[in-house]
XYZ file of C-alpha atoms in Angstrom:
712
model
C -1.614 -37.270 13.577
C -3.070 -33.943 14.777
C -0.970 -34.144 17.990
C 2.123 -34.654 15.897
C 1.283 -31.505 13.773
C 0.612 -29.513 16.935
C 4.163 -30.469 18.202
C 5.499 -29.397 14.756
C 3.749 -26.098 15.192
C 5.165 -25.670 18.659
C 8.603 -26.383 17.311
C 8.174 -23.705 14.676
C 7.152 -21.159 17.406
C 10.125 -22.089 19.456
C 12.458 -21.465 16.544
C 10.954 -18.060 15.947
C 11.237 -17.229 19.679
C 14.751 -18.440 20.101
C 15.855 -16.485 17.011
C 14.957 -13.246 18.755
C 17.978 -13.768 21.015
C 20.116 -13.268 17.941
C 18.017 -10.505 16.369
C 20.328 -7.596 17.185
C 22.750 -8.668 14.467
C 20.528 -8.491 11.410
C 17.495 -6.790 9.911
C 14.504 -8.459 8.306
C 12.805 -6.328 5.779
C 13.418 -2.984 4.095
C 11.267 0.104 4.677
C 8.248 -0.631 2.524
C 7.363 3.110 2.709
C 10.095 3.642 0.170
C 8.190 1.549 -2.394
C 7.253 3.475 -5.467
C 3.680 2.666 -6.526
C 1.924 3.586 -9.785
C -1.480 1.841 -9.823
C -3.739 4.150 -7.932
C -3.154 7.193 -10.079
C -1.196 5.814 -13.005
C 1.694 8.067 -11.882
C 4.607 7.406 -9.552
C 4.360 8.104 -5.859
C 6.169 6.869 -2.764
C 3.803 4.444 -0.919
C 3.611 6.790 2.149
C 2.542 9.662 -0.133
C 0.229 7.903 -2.531
C -3.098 9.759 -2.905
C -5.031 6.525 -3.339
C -4.864 3.849 -0.678
C -2.573 1.053 -2.118
C -1.583 -2.317 -0.610
C 1.863 -3.567 -1.638
C 3.324 -7.077 -1.387
C 6.962 -6.316 -1.637
C 9.742 -8.356 -3.302
C 11.152 -9.443 0.049
C 7.753 -10.569 1.274
C 7.320 -12.624 -1.897
C 10.823 -14.234 -1.509
C 10.215 -15.189 2.052
C 6.661 -16.568 1.522
C 7.785 -18.549 -1.607
C 4.309 -19.127 -2.952
C 3.928 -21.602 -5.810
C 1.165 -19.622 -7.609
C -0.415 -16.124 -7.582
C -3.575 -17.608 -5.947
C -1.400 -18.990 -3.055
C 0.443 -15.588 -2.741
C -2.696 -13.348 -2.657
C -4.628 -15.817 -0.519
C -1.801 -16.117 1.961
C -0.587 -12.508 2.236
C -3.814 -10.459 1.934
C -7.030 -10.930 3.859
C -9.118 -9.308 1.038
C -9.007 -12.328 -1.276
C -10.769 -15.634 -1.490
C -10.235 -18.341 -4.112
C -12.124 -21.421 -5.284
C -10.017 -22.979 -7.975
C -11.567 -25.417 -10.388
C -10.935 -26.634 -13.914
C -12.288 -23.429 -15.467
C -9.713 -21.278 -13.595
C -9.518 -19.261 -10.391
C -12.841 -18.155 -8.972
C -11.430 -15.145 -7.229
C -13.211 -12.756 -4.953
C -11.852 -9.293 -3.771
C -13.766 -7.764 -0.914
C -16.922 -9.745 -1.856
C -17.003 -9.233 -5.675
C -15.947 -11.820 -8.113
C -13.695 -12.210 -11.166
C -15.559 -10.218 -13.592
C -15.332 -7.139 -11.429
C -11.570 -7.389 -10.819
C -9.065 -5.855 -13.292
C -5.785 -7.726 -13.387
C -2.838 -5.946 -14.933
C 0.721 -7.160 -15.651
C 3.107 -4.227 -15.739
C 0.141 -1.862 -16.146
C -1.402 -3.869 -19.206
C -4.637 -5.912 -18.993
C -4.272 -9.633 -18.634
C -6.320 -11.611 -21.196
C -7.747 -15.000 -20.607
C -11.521 -15.743 -19.882
C -12.150 -19.385 -19.060
C -15.951 -19.472 -18.666
C -15.868 -16.221 -16.728
C -12.823 -17.185 -14.595
C -9.222 -16.051 -14.601
C -6.441 -18.345 -15.664
C -3.730 -17.034 -13.409
C -1.392 -19.623 -14.706
C -0.446 -17.052 -17.204
C 1.560 -15.282 -14.438
C 4.958 -16.780 -13.639
C 5.491 -16.263 -9.843
C 9.291 -16.379 -10.292
C 9.167 -13.169 -12.407
C 7.145 -11.039 -9.957
C 9.000 -8.154 -8.399
C 6.071 -6.815 -6.335
C 2.295 -6.620 -6.377
C 0.186 -3.434 -6.029
C -3.493 -3.720 -5.009
C -5.992 -0.876 -5.148
C -9.427 -1.723 -3.837
C -12.585 -0.079 -5.076
C -13.841 1.272 -8.317
C -11.062 2.505 -10.631
C -12.948 2.696 -13.969
C -12.309 6.425 -14.397
C -8.684 5.549 -14.998
C -8.737 1.921 -16.286
C -12.202 1.569 -17.969
C -14.548 -1.387 -17.843
C -14.183 -4.223 -15.302
C -12.366 -2.239 -12.532
C -15.384 -2.225 -10.154
C -14.007 -4.209 -7.173
C -10.491 -3.042 -7.686
C -7.180 -3.485 -9.564
C -4.305 -5.991 -9.070
C -1.116 -4.838 -10.777
C 1.549 -7.510 -11.080
C 4.915 -5.753 -11.487
C 7.607 -8.039 -13.008
C 11.391 -8.034 -12.388
C 13.348 -6.115 -15.020
C 16.496 -7.869 -16.373
C 19.884 -6.203 -15.583
C 22.230 -5.226 -18.379
C 24.899 -7.662 -19.585
C 24.363 -11.349 -19.779
C 21.798 -12.706 -17.200
C 20.623 -16.259 -16.659
C 17.983 -17.075 -14.155
C 16.915 -20.635 -13.168
C 14.417 -21.606 -10.485
C 13.378 -25.245 -9.915
C 10.802 -26.096 -7.382
C 9.307 -29.450 -6.404
C 6.763 -30.549 -3.880
C 4.102 -32.951 -2.786
C 1.539 -34.427 -5.287
C 3.988 -34.279 -8.173
C 4.233 -30.503 -8.052
C 6.937 -29.102 -10.247
C 7.630 -25.488 -11.300
C 10.459 -24.534 -13.575
C 11.508 -20.964 -14.429
C 14.307 -20.130 -16.966
C 15.238 -16.643 -18.046
C 17.988 -15.478 -20.385
C 18.771 -11.769 -20.759
C 21.295 -10.402 -23.220
C 22.370 -6.752 -23.820
C 24.138 -5.664 -26.945
C 24.716 -1.967 -26.969
C 21.222 -0.246 -26.742
C 19.368 -3.524 -27.535
C 18.178 -5.820 -24.744
C 16.544 -9.160 -25.009
C 14.867 -11.229 -22.237
C 13.481 -14.768 -22.944
C 11.474 -16.587 -20.312
C 10.290 -20.203 -20.169
C 7.843 -21.164 -17.520
C 6.671 -24.771 -16.877
C 4.380 -26.147 -14.115
C 2.664 -29.426 -13.442
C 0.869 -31.299 -10.710
C -0.619 -34.755 -10.308
C -3.713 -33.237 -8.569
C -5.311 -34.828 -5.477
C -8.501 -36.266 -4.133
C -9.761 -35.116 -0.720
C -12.751 -37.421 -0.742
C -14.206 -40.273 -2.859
C -17.794 -39.413 -1.849
C -20.292 -37.808 -4.161
C -23.139 -35.604 -2.994
C -26.235 -37.892 -3.255
C -28.630 -34.944 -3.601
C -27.174 -34.146 -6.960
C -26.925 -37.679 -8.350
C -30.403 -39.099 -7.809
C -29.958 -40.000 -4.080
C -27.311 -42.747 -4.686
C -24.627 -43.280 -2.080
C -21.213 -43.259 -3.726
C -18.067 -43.641 -1.738
C -15.594 -44.692 -4.396
C -15.733 -41.909 -7.034
C -12.656 -41.234 -9.086
C -13.369 -37.513 -9.243
C -10.569 -35.429 -7.916
C -10.620 -32.181 -5.835
C -7.932 -30.770 -8.122
C -7.229 -32.527 -11.393
C -3.878 -33.352 -12.927
C -2.677 -30.468 -15.042
C 0.398 -29.007 -16.735
C 1.232 -25.772 -18.524
C 4.086 -24.165 -20.344
C 4.731 -20.544 -21.342
C 7.354 -19.002 -23.584
C 7.777 -15.278 -23.750
C 10.179 -12.857 -25.346
C 10.844 -9.142 -24.872
C 13.064 -6.902 -26.964
C 13.734 -3.336 -25.804
C 15.719 -0.605 -27.554
C 17.074 2.299 -25.477
C 16.954 5.106 -28.084
C 18.361 7.776 -25.776
C 18.335 8.751 -22.089
C 14.783 8.191 -20.879
C 13.400 6.881 -24.224
C 12.666 3.182 -24.815
C 10.878 1.207 -27.558
C 9.915 -2.441 -27.070
C 8.260 -5.443 -28.639
C 7.181 -8.664 -26.961
C 5.350 -11.907 -27.625
C 4.069 -14.913 -25.687
C 2.898 -18.488 -26.299
C 1.005 -20.468 -23.696
C -0.574 -23.954 -23.399
C -2.374 -25.586 -20.520
C -4.052 -29.023 -20.331
C -6.198 -30.313 -17.552
C -6.548 -34.118 -17.387
C -9.967 -35.234 -16.259
C -10.085 -38.634 -14.650
C -11.537 -41.821 -16.248
C -13.084 -44.460 -14.007
C -16.010 -45.085 -11.736
C -18.441 -42.208 -11.406
C -15.858 -39.741 -12.907
C -16.945 -36.875 -15.047
C -15.166 -38.493 -18.025
C -17.629 -41.410 -17.812
C -20.137 -38.992 -19.244
C -18.313 -36.215 -20.816
C -15.038 -38.011 -21.878
C -12.766 -34.962 -22.607
C -9.777 -33.099 -21.213
C -9.629 -29.262 -21.239
C -7.007 -27.361 -23.201
C -6.142 -23.654 -23.423
C -3.937 -22.019 -25.978
C -3.016 -18.406 -25.621
C -1.012 -16.005 -27.727
C -0.004 -12.410 -27.331
C 1.963 -9.720 -29.169
C 2.657 -6.145 -27.968
C 4.847 -3.194 -28.949
C 5.262 0.253 -27.416
C 7.246 3.352 -26.798
C 7.927 5.441 -23.697
C 9.697 8.764 -23.263
C 10.399 9.997 -19.691
C 11.693 13.578 -19.851
C 13.753 15.217 -17.111
C 11.067 17.965 -16.600
C 8.707 15.257 -15.362
C 6.811 14.855 -18.547
C 5.935 11.336 -19.693
C 4.623 10.071 -23.032
C 3.650 6.449 -23.769
C 2.134 4.547 -26.751
C 1.163 0.868 -26.668
C -0.533 -1.644 -28.929
C -1.398 -5.158 -27.801
C -3.055 -8.199 -29.357
C -4.232 -11.339 -27.428
C -5.822 -14.588 -28.295
C -7.297 -17.050 -25.826
C -8.641 -20.350 -27.293
C -10.469 -23.010 -25.135
C -10.869 -26.676 -26.465
C -12.358 -30.036 -25.465
C -9.859 -32.790 -26.327
C -11.922 -35.995 -26.303
C -10.477 -39.015 -24.622
C -13.296 -41.526 -25.400
C -16.333 -41.896 -27.629
C -18.833 -39.230 -26.484
C -22.520 -39.200 -27.183
C -23.779 -36.729 -24.666
C -24.297 -33.717 -26.972
C -27.807 -33.041 -28.029
C -28.612 -34.304 -31.484
C -29.319 -31.639 -34.115
C -29.126 -31.120 -37.933
C -26.484 -28.390 -37.526
C -23.116 -29.956 -38.427
C -21.495 -27.746 -35.728
C -23.503 -29.846 -33.204
C -22.542 -33.496 -33.987
C -24.102 -36.357 -32.021
C -20.771 -38.136 -31.347
C -17.151 -37.181 -30.858
C -14.426 -39.906 -30.983
C -11.241 -40.345 -29.010
C -8.661 -37.921 -30.279
C -11.204 -35.313 -31.665
C -10.859 -31.709 -30.681
C -13.851 -29.300 -30.507
C -13.281 -25.462 -30.234
C -15.430 -24.048 -27.350
C -14.359 -20.424 -27.577
C -11.810 -18.308 -29.502
C -11.521 -14.819 -27.870
C -9.308 -12.188 -29.391
C -8.700 -8.613 -28.353
C -6.719 -5.676 -29.813
C -5.948 -2.574 -27.817
C -4.248 0.753 -28.497
C -3.331 3.207 -25.756
C -1.849 6.791 -25.749
C -0.944 8.539 -22.533
C 0.719 11.739 -21.451
C 1.670 13.010 -17.999
C 2.232 16.798 -17.913
C 3.357 18.904 -14.918
C 1.334 22.064 -14.573
C 1.635 25.347 -12.612
C 0.224 25.690 -9.177
C 1.535 22.261 -8.030
C -0.595 20.195 -10.408
C 0.033 17.107 -12.548
C -2.245 16.294 -15.477
C -2.616 12.798 -16.913
C -4.491 12.489 -20.261
C -5.053 9.480 -22.440
C -6.868 7.676 -25.218
C -7.793 3.958 -25.218
C -9.253 1.774 -27.932
C -10.346 -1.720 -27.368
C -11.794 -4.316 -29.951
C -13.163 -7.735 -28.765
C -13.764 -10.612 -31.129
C -15.429 -13.900 -30.108
C -15.863 -17.136 -32.083
C -17.669 -19.980 -30.287
C -19.395 -22.380 -32.734
C -21.248 -24.275 -29.966
C -21.930 -21.359 -27.695
C -23.079 -18.190 -29.435
C -25.912 -17.412 -31.762
C -23.707 -15.997 -34.475
C -20.632 -17.141 -36.308
C -18.697 -14.239 -34.628
C -19.522 -11.585 -32.126
C -17.592 -8.287 -31.824
C -17.520 -5.251 -29.784
C -15.470 -2.106 -29.511
C -14.961 0.717 -27.015
C -12.957 3.862 -27.299
C -12.370 6.303 -24.419
C -10.845 9.634 -23.530
C -9.757 10.304 -19.874
C -8.131 13.063 -17.855
C -6.877 13.177 -14.294
C -5.583 16.163 -12.360
C -3.421 15.714 -9.179
C -3.326 18.955 -7.189
C -1.286 19.711 -4.121
C -2.530 23.066 -2.929
C -0.432 22.685 0.213
C 2.433 20.410 1.171
C 0.107 18.251 3.271
C -3.013 18.109 1.016
C -3.548 16.288 -2.288
C -6.786 16.298 -4.281
C -7.023 13.985 -7.280
C -10.013 14.166 -9.627
C -10.614 12.199 -12.924
C -13.138 11.810 -15.608
C -13.526 9.217 -18.306
C -15.751 9.314 -21.426
C -16.372 5.900 -22.976
C -17.992 5.382 -26.292
C -19.199 1.750 -26.843
C -20.473 0.128 -30.018
C -23.595 -0.999 -28.277
C -24.232 1.507 -25.561
C -22.904 4.867 -26.802
C -21.444 7.404 -24.420
C -20.924 6.966 -20.633
C -19.132 9.346 -18.210
C -17.320 7.868 -15.215
C -15.928 10.302 -12.536
C -13.781 9.931 -9.443
C -12.522 12.218 -6.637
C -9.967 11.434 -3.882
C -8.281 13.439 -1.199
C -5.308 12.816 1.060
C -4.262 14.838 4.144
C -0.775 14.226 5.608
C -0.298 15.008 9.318
C 3.187 13.529 9.491
C 2.841 10.089 11.031
C -0.920 10.150 10.536
C -2.472 10.192 7.044
C -6.223 10.526 6.164
C -7.635 9.487 2.770
C -11.075 9.727 1.357
C -12.500 8.707 -2.034
C -15.655 8.447 -4.157
C -15.495 6.745 -7.494
C -17.943 5.302 -9.989
C -17.428 1.952 -11.675
C -18.539 0.890 -15.141
C -18.688 -2.478 -16.849
C -20.217 -3.105 -20.274
C -21.773 -6.428 -21.121
C -19.393 -8.920 -22.863
C -20.073 -10.435 -26.296
C -20.577 -13.783 -24.510
C -23.343 -12.330 -22.332
C -24.972 -10.750 -25.317
C -24.804 -13.619 -27.787
C -24.626 -16.806 -25.671
C -26.620 -19.810 -27.034
C -25.439 -23.096 -25.530
C -27.202 -26.389 -25.048
C -26.334 -29.100 -22.521
C -27.780 -32.510 -21.628
C -27.312 -33.016 -17.961
C -30.260 -35.068 -16.686
C -32.460 -33.080 -19.015
C -31.686 -30.607 -21.751
C -30.675 -27.166 -20.541
C -30.709 -24.066 -22.869
C -28.577 -20.979 -22.024
C -29.111 -17.693 -23.878
C -27.501 -14.364 -24.195
C -29.413 -11.027 -24.272
C -28.720 -8.191 -26.684
C -30.837 -5.960 -24.563
C -28.443 -5.911 -21.525
C -27.470 -2.630 -20.022
C -23.973 -1.703 -18.613
C -23.351 -2.404 -14.932
C -22.402 0.559 -12.728
C -21.271 1.151 -9.220
C -20.616 3.824 -6.570
C -17.706 3.314 -4.204
C -16.957 5.262 -1.061
C -14.029 4.796 1.282
C -12.402 6.547 4.206
C -9.036 5.386 5.663
C -6.630 6.376 8.312
C -2.927 5.333 8.530
C -0.389 5.737 11.303
C 3.193 5.114 10.131
C 6.551 5.360 11.867
C 9.939 3.801 11.164
C 8.884 0.657 12.950
C 5.065 0.541 13.000
C 2.425 0.793 10.265
C -1.263 0.590 11.055
C -4.052 1.254 8.506
C -7.825 0.987 8.803
C -10.133 1.421 5.873
C -13.867 1.495 5.803
C -15.724 1.146 2.450
C -19.123 0.842 0.801
C -19.546 -0.324 -2.854
C -22.967 -0.402 -4.347
C -23.279 -2.205 -7.711
C -26.357 -1.811 -9.884
C -27.811 -3.651 -12.862
C -25.650 -6.797 -12.134
C -25.804 -9.385 -14.857
C -26.622 -12.949 -14.094
C -28.281 -16.094 -15.520
C -31.977 -16.354 -14.539
C -34.594 -18.959 -15.449
C -37.204 -17.671 -17.969
C -40.392 -19.303 -19.358
C -39.775 -21.415 -22.428
C -42.249 -19.118 -24.290
C -39.727 -16.302 -24.156
C -37.030 -18.333 -25.921
C -36.668 -18.447 -29.735
C -39.234 -20.849 -31.005
C -36.834 -22.668 -33.314
C -34.578 -23.625 -30.418
C -37.503 -24.855 -28.367
C -38.684 -27.103 -31.196
C -35.240 -28.417 -31.907
C -34.006 -29.126 -28.339
C -37.206 -29.228 -26.203
C -35.276 -28.057 -23.115
C -36.244 -28.869 -19.563
C -35.566 -25.257 -18.661
C -34.211 -22.156 -20.213
C -31.806 -19.619 -18.608
C -30.827 -16.174 -19.917
C -28.489 -13.348 -18.907
C -30.456 -10.395 -17.553
C -29.970 -7.184 -15.581
C -31.939 -8.265 -12.545
C -29.529 -8.086 -9.662
C -27.906 -5.398 -7.619
C -25.592 -5.737 -4.602
C -23.512 -3.911 -2.087
C -20.423 -4.767 -0.294
C -19.350 -2.986 2.904
C -16.565 -3.668 5.400
C -13.456 -2.834 7.218
C -9.870 -3.702 6.339
C -7.244 -3.606 9.029
C -3.518 -3.962 8.489
C -0.798 -3.919 11.094
C 3.021 -4.225 10.505
C 5.604 -3.948 13.304
C 9.368 -4.152 12.749
C 10.015 -5.211 16.368
C 13.794 -5.183 15.890
C 16.067 -4.937 12.908
C 15.736 -8.699 12.626
C 12.139 -9.569 13.593
C 9.005 -8.442 11.985
C 5.432 -9.359 12.708
C 2.087 -8.332 11.096
C -1.541 -9.126 10.644
C -4.444 -8.360 8.207
C -8.161 -8.631 9.061
C -11.163 -8.128 6.751
C -14.677 -7.746 8.041
C -17.225 -8.035 5.104
C -20.911 -7.748 4.594
C -21.878 -8.599 1.027
C -25.560 -8.605 0.143
C -27.186 -9.171 -3.253
C -30.734 -8.974 -4.550
C -31.433 -12.065 -6.714
C -34.387 -13.312 -8.651
C -36.281 -16.015 -6.732
C -37.410 -18.400 -9.517
C -40.098 -20.074 -7.345
C -41.539 -16.834 -5.863
C -41.100 -14.791 -8.963
C -39.636 -11.814 -7.069
C -36.309 -10.398 -5.811
C -34.858 -11.728 -2.642
C -31.866 -10.489 -0.503
C -29.095 -13.045 0.139
C -25.431 -13.081 1.128
C -23.289 -12.978 -2.065
C -22.082 -16.512 -2.956
C -18.610 -17.366 -1.760
C -18.159 -14.547 0.788
C -17.110 -14.878 4.347
C -17.871 -12.358 7.050
C -14.380 -12.696 8.642
C -10.951 -13.357 7.027
C -7.514 -12.777 8.417
C -3.886 -13.520 8.091
C -0.764 -12.996 10.233
C 2.927 -13.590 10.027
C 6.204 -13.570 11.884
C 9.491 -13.390 10.024
C 13.100 -13.320 10.996
C 16.351 -13.070 9.131
C 19.958 -13.484 10.153
C 23.137 -13.193 8.095
C 25.675 -15.702 9.582
C 28.335 -14.645 7.140
C 28.778 -12.740 3.934
C 27.843 -15.960 2.062
C 24.912 -17.291 4.161
C 21.684 -15.706 5.374
C 18.824 -17.664 6.905
C 15.225 -16.486 6.709
C 12.275 -17.999 8.673
C 8.646 -17.208 8.243
C 5.625 -18.422 10.046
C 2.296 -17.570 8.329
C -1.282 -18.200 9.257
C -4.643 -17.484 7.498
C -8.145 -18.161 8.452
C -11.675 -17.737 7.110
C -15.093 -18.024 8.736
C -17.913 -19.903 6.916
C -18.201 -19.106 3.223
C -21.828 -18.619 2.342
C -23.607 -20.116 -0.694
C -27.229 -19.946 -1.604
C -27.311 -23.636 -2.815
C -25.376 -26.862 -2.278
C -24.099 -26.019 1.223
C -21.727 -23.527 2.780
C -17.898 -23.792 2.754
C -16.509 -24.694 6.094
C -14.442 -22.327 8.195
C -10.724 -23.056 8.403
C -7.360 -21.976 9.582
C -4.036 -22.952 7.911
C -0.457 -22.568 8.965
C 2.732 -22.363 6.912
C 6.392 -22.493 7.750
C 8.854 -21.267 5.171
C 12.751 -20.999 5.238
C 15.007 -19.291 2.846
C 18.742 -19.841 2.526
C 20.910 -17.274 0.705
C 23.918 -19.378 0.017
C 26.338 -16.891 -1.319
C 27.151 -14.561 -4.149
C 30.124 -13.686 -6.331
C 30.673 -11.107 -9.015
C 28.604 -13.245 -11.379
C 26.586 -15.793 -9.486
C 24.091 -15.840 -6.557
C 22.170 -18.855 -5.353
C 19.376 -19.429 -2.876
C 17.450 -22.412 -1.559
C 13.895 -22.427 -0.248
C 12.354 -25.147 2.040
C 8.923 -25.211 3.597
C 5.854 -26.896 4.984
C 2.323 -25.853 4.172
C -0.760 -26.676 6.179
C 1.133 -27.652 9.318
C -1.972 -28.966 11.166
C -2.972 -31.085 8.235
C -6.443 -29.709 7.752
C -8.485 -31.291 4.907
C -12.031 -30.379 3.917
C -13.647 -33.692 2.957
C -16.964 -32.233 1.908
C -18.542 -34.522 -0.837
C -18.037 -33.686 -4.554
C -20.362 -31.120 -6.165
C -20.732 -29.225 -2.907
C -18.776 -26.143 -1.806
C -15.468 -26.205 -0.023
C -14.001 -23.747 2.376
C -10.522 -24.616 0.983
C -9.201 -27.264 -1.513
C -5.882 -27.848 0.339
C -4.930 -31.588 0.382
C -3.413 -31.417 3.902
C 0.213 -31.098 4.844
C 2.560 -30.586 1.977
C 6.292 -29.811 1.528
C 8.267 -28.031 -1.029
C 11.835 -27.316 -1.924
C 13.402 -25.012 -4.541
C 16.852 -23.869 -5.775
C 17.248 -20.412 -7.316
C 20.366 -19.576 -9.373
C 21.068 -16.094 -10.943
C 24.093 -15.479 -13.159
C 25.004 -11.949 -14.348
C 27.933 -11.090 -16.443
C 27.646 -7.325 -16.814
C 30.257 -4.742 -17.420
C 32.405 -3.514 -14.452
C 30.356 -0.393 -13.834
C 27.188 -2.384 -13.726
C 28.652 -4.865 -11.254
C 30.178 -2.162 -9.086
C 26.762 -0.448 -8.876
C 24.998 -3.878 -8.149
C 27.660 -4.863 -5.569
C 27.542 -1.523 -3.759
C 23.785 -1.976 -3.472
C 24.331 -5.413 -1.818
C 27.061 -4.017 0.498
C 24.845 -1.112 1.512
C 22.029 -3.506 2.308
C 24.464 -5.727 4.170
C 25.684 -2.745 6.240
C 22.072 -1.666 7.023
C 21.283 -5.233 8.166
C 24.397 -5.263 10.357
């Protein structure tokens, strides 16, 4: 089988090489230097002039790669990310730091959804993404709590005026199905866009072997547990926007989301003991106003409300919950029962102004208010836990010369629990033409969550385990330093960034003596051990990120990314009773990705795109239960633009992932390098219909024609 896959890979390389004989006729990708980015400073800059180092995954790169999920896109196109997906969400890492230190934005607004500390990235519909902006390192001075490792800003496609209908249907191996439907309608100054997103998979099992060290030494080779469980989700969203005058817009939007994960029943499956599926229900409402004035002034106001609810849906009689007199902790659940695990709600209000100043300066000022509400009857020590934070921030972008930019910012947070906290940042950029130097220092800030403060959760897993929050927790802080150099021409782009990120007062669960736990809980549950959130750890991450892109010809482009990472943490050794230095769990010292893409327009109505992608990781280190194996994976994607008319365009996508059929068959309950099931195939059809007025069509068609001429 492996020889067959090697021959397939050789064929893919042959296609790419033979394609270069035709490369003089067409171009591959646009000049990404013309991308306008906003994430690094909160203001618009051309990528080549952005004061803060920003990585962009462009719309064309997304179309050619054709990833089925945001995890697949980020993991395949950037070497800085690592994922370990499970039922609780995406255990994401960015340059060595995990989910809770990464801020995810959708069109500049915080994404909400905490599944046991993980991110449910299923909330993001890949078919709606226009491009992705990635800013690495602490950005708390601008964005507040959580932005210690960096910021990922998902920029969605904006509907065109007129009547617009989008449909994308994608199918693949293991019952994979993704459906995107969008309808946009414009009536005078009012515009509506409705989006329906559906996704499902049957899941897969890479091994039927259980880890004997975690199940009493038994040898089990016929387990029903899956590597990825069957799941499905749907999402319905609506956005209404009103164009009040030139440059001024008001909007309102809402979203409904449901996801269910089906856990297997059968021999040695988790459902034999726990007997439940997992369900997530999310809702969101938002409204806002924006006024972009010709003089460069910008004013925005936004309010948002989010709800994330997490349930157990019981599939069989269940008696594993510890017995207690509290009716919120019953002894038995029956098939069909639903138990709320967590209901998290958040309300935010944001005001922002961008003002041009004399002496080549631009000032951004803003006010943020955030209110968090948590109800978790089985998991916290109160009926409800709440927290609020308000903040004022200011940022000045100064260009004393045409080549030099200095950006400085300061944020003042006022938290319900911790009072006032100042977070500064300073960055500088010097432009030497083709060569650009950037340097930055920024502090990060992250306040403890209501869950970390008020957790009280009991589980019976071979002995009763008691988990506790801690109202005495302190905020986590960081200091981030980076230095980068870029060389850019019309064909070549090379960037090298070195960074150091020191995080202090990290919060984690540690084992404590039972005598330190509340006496009533000890008497009621008699736990085998007690764990509590504490500020006991600190860590640093240091490394180098290298990115190379080369437009070899107008038709052929190649590129590579490499990440060298050293991630060290001080953790509490429960046996020795002292701190010990270890490699941070889930990190790999070396990660890389590369690609070669080629496009050719055979006629006005047909353009072929071919992309060959590779990604690799060295061993992923874990303190317990074994390391994740090193791996390298290869992907071949093809896109087929099948034509366009005044009203309709359509495109097909076909591809093969994991060409060499690599599968990590590590036993269950141990760590994996990757969860891929081996070689998979996919196919999708994309249809876009737009019935705008004549002026809108002429503008759209002239853009297509201009791109066509540039490609010729």
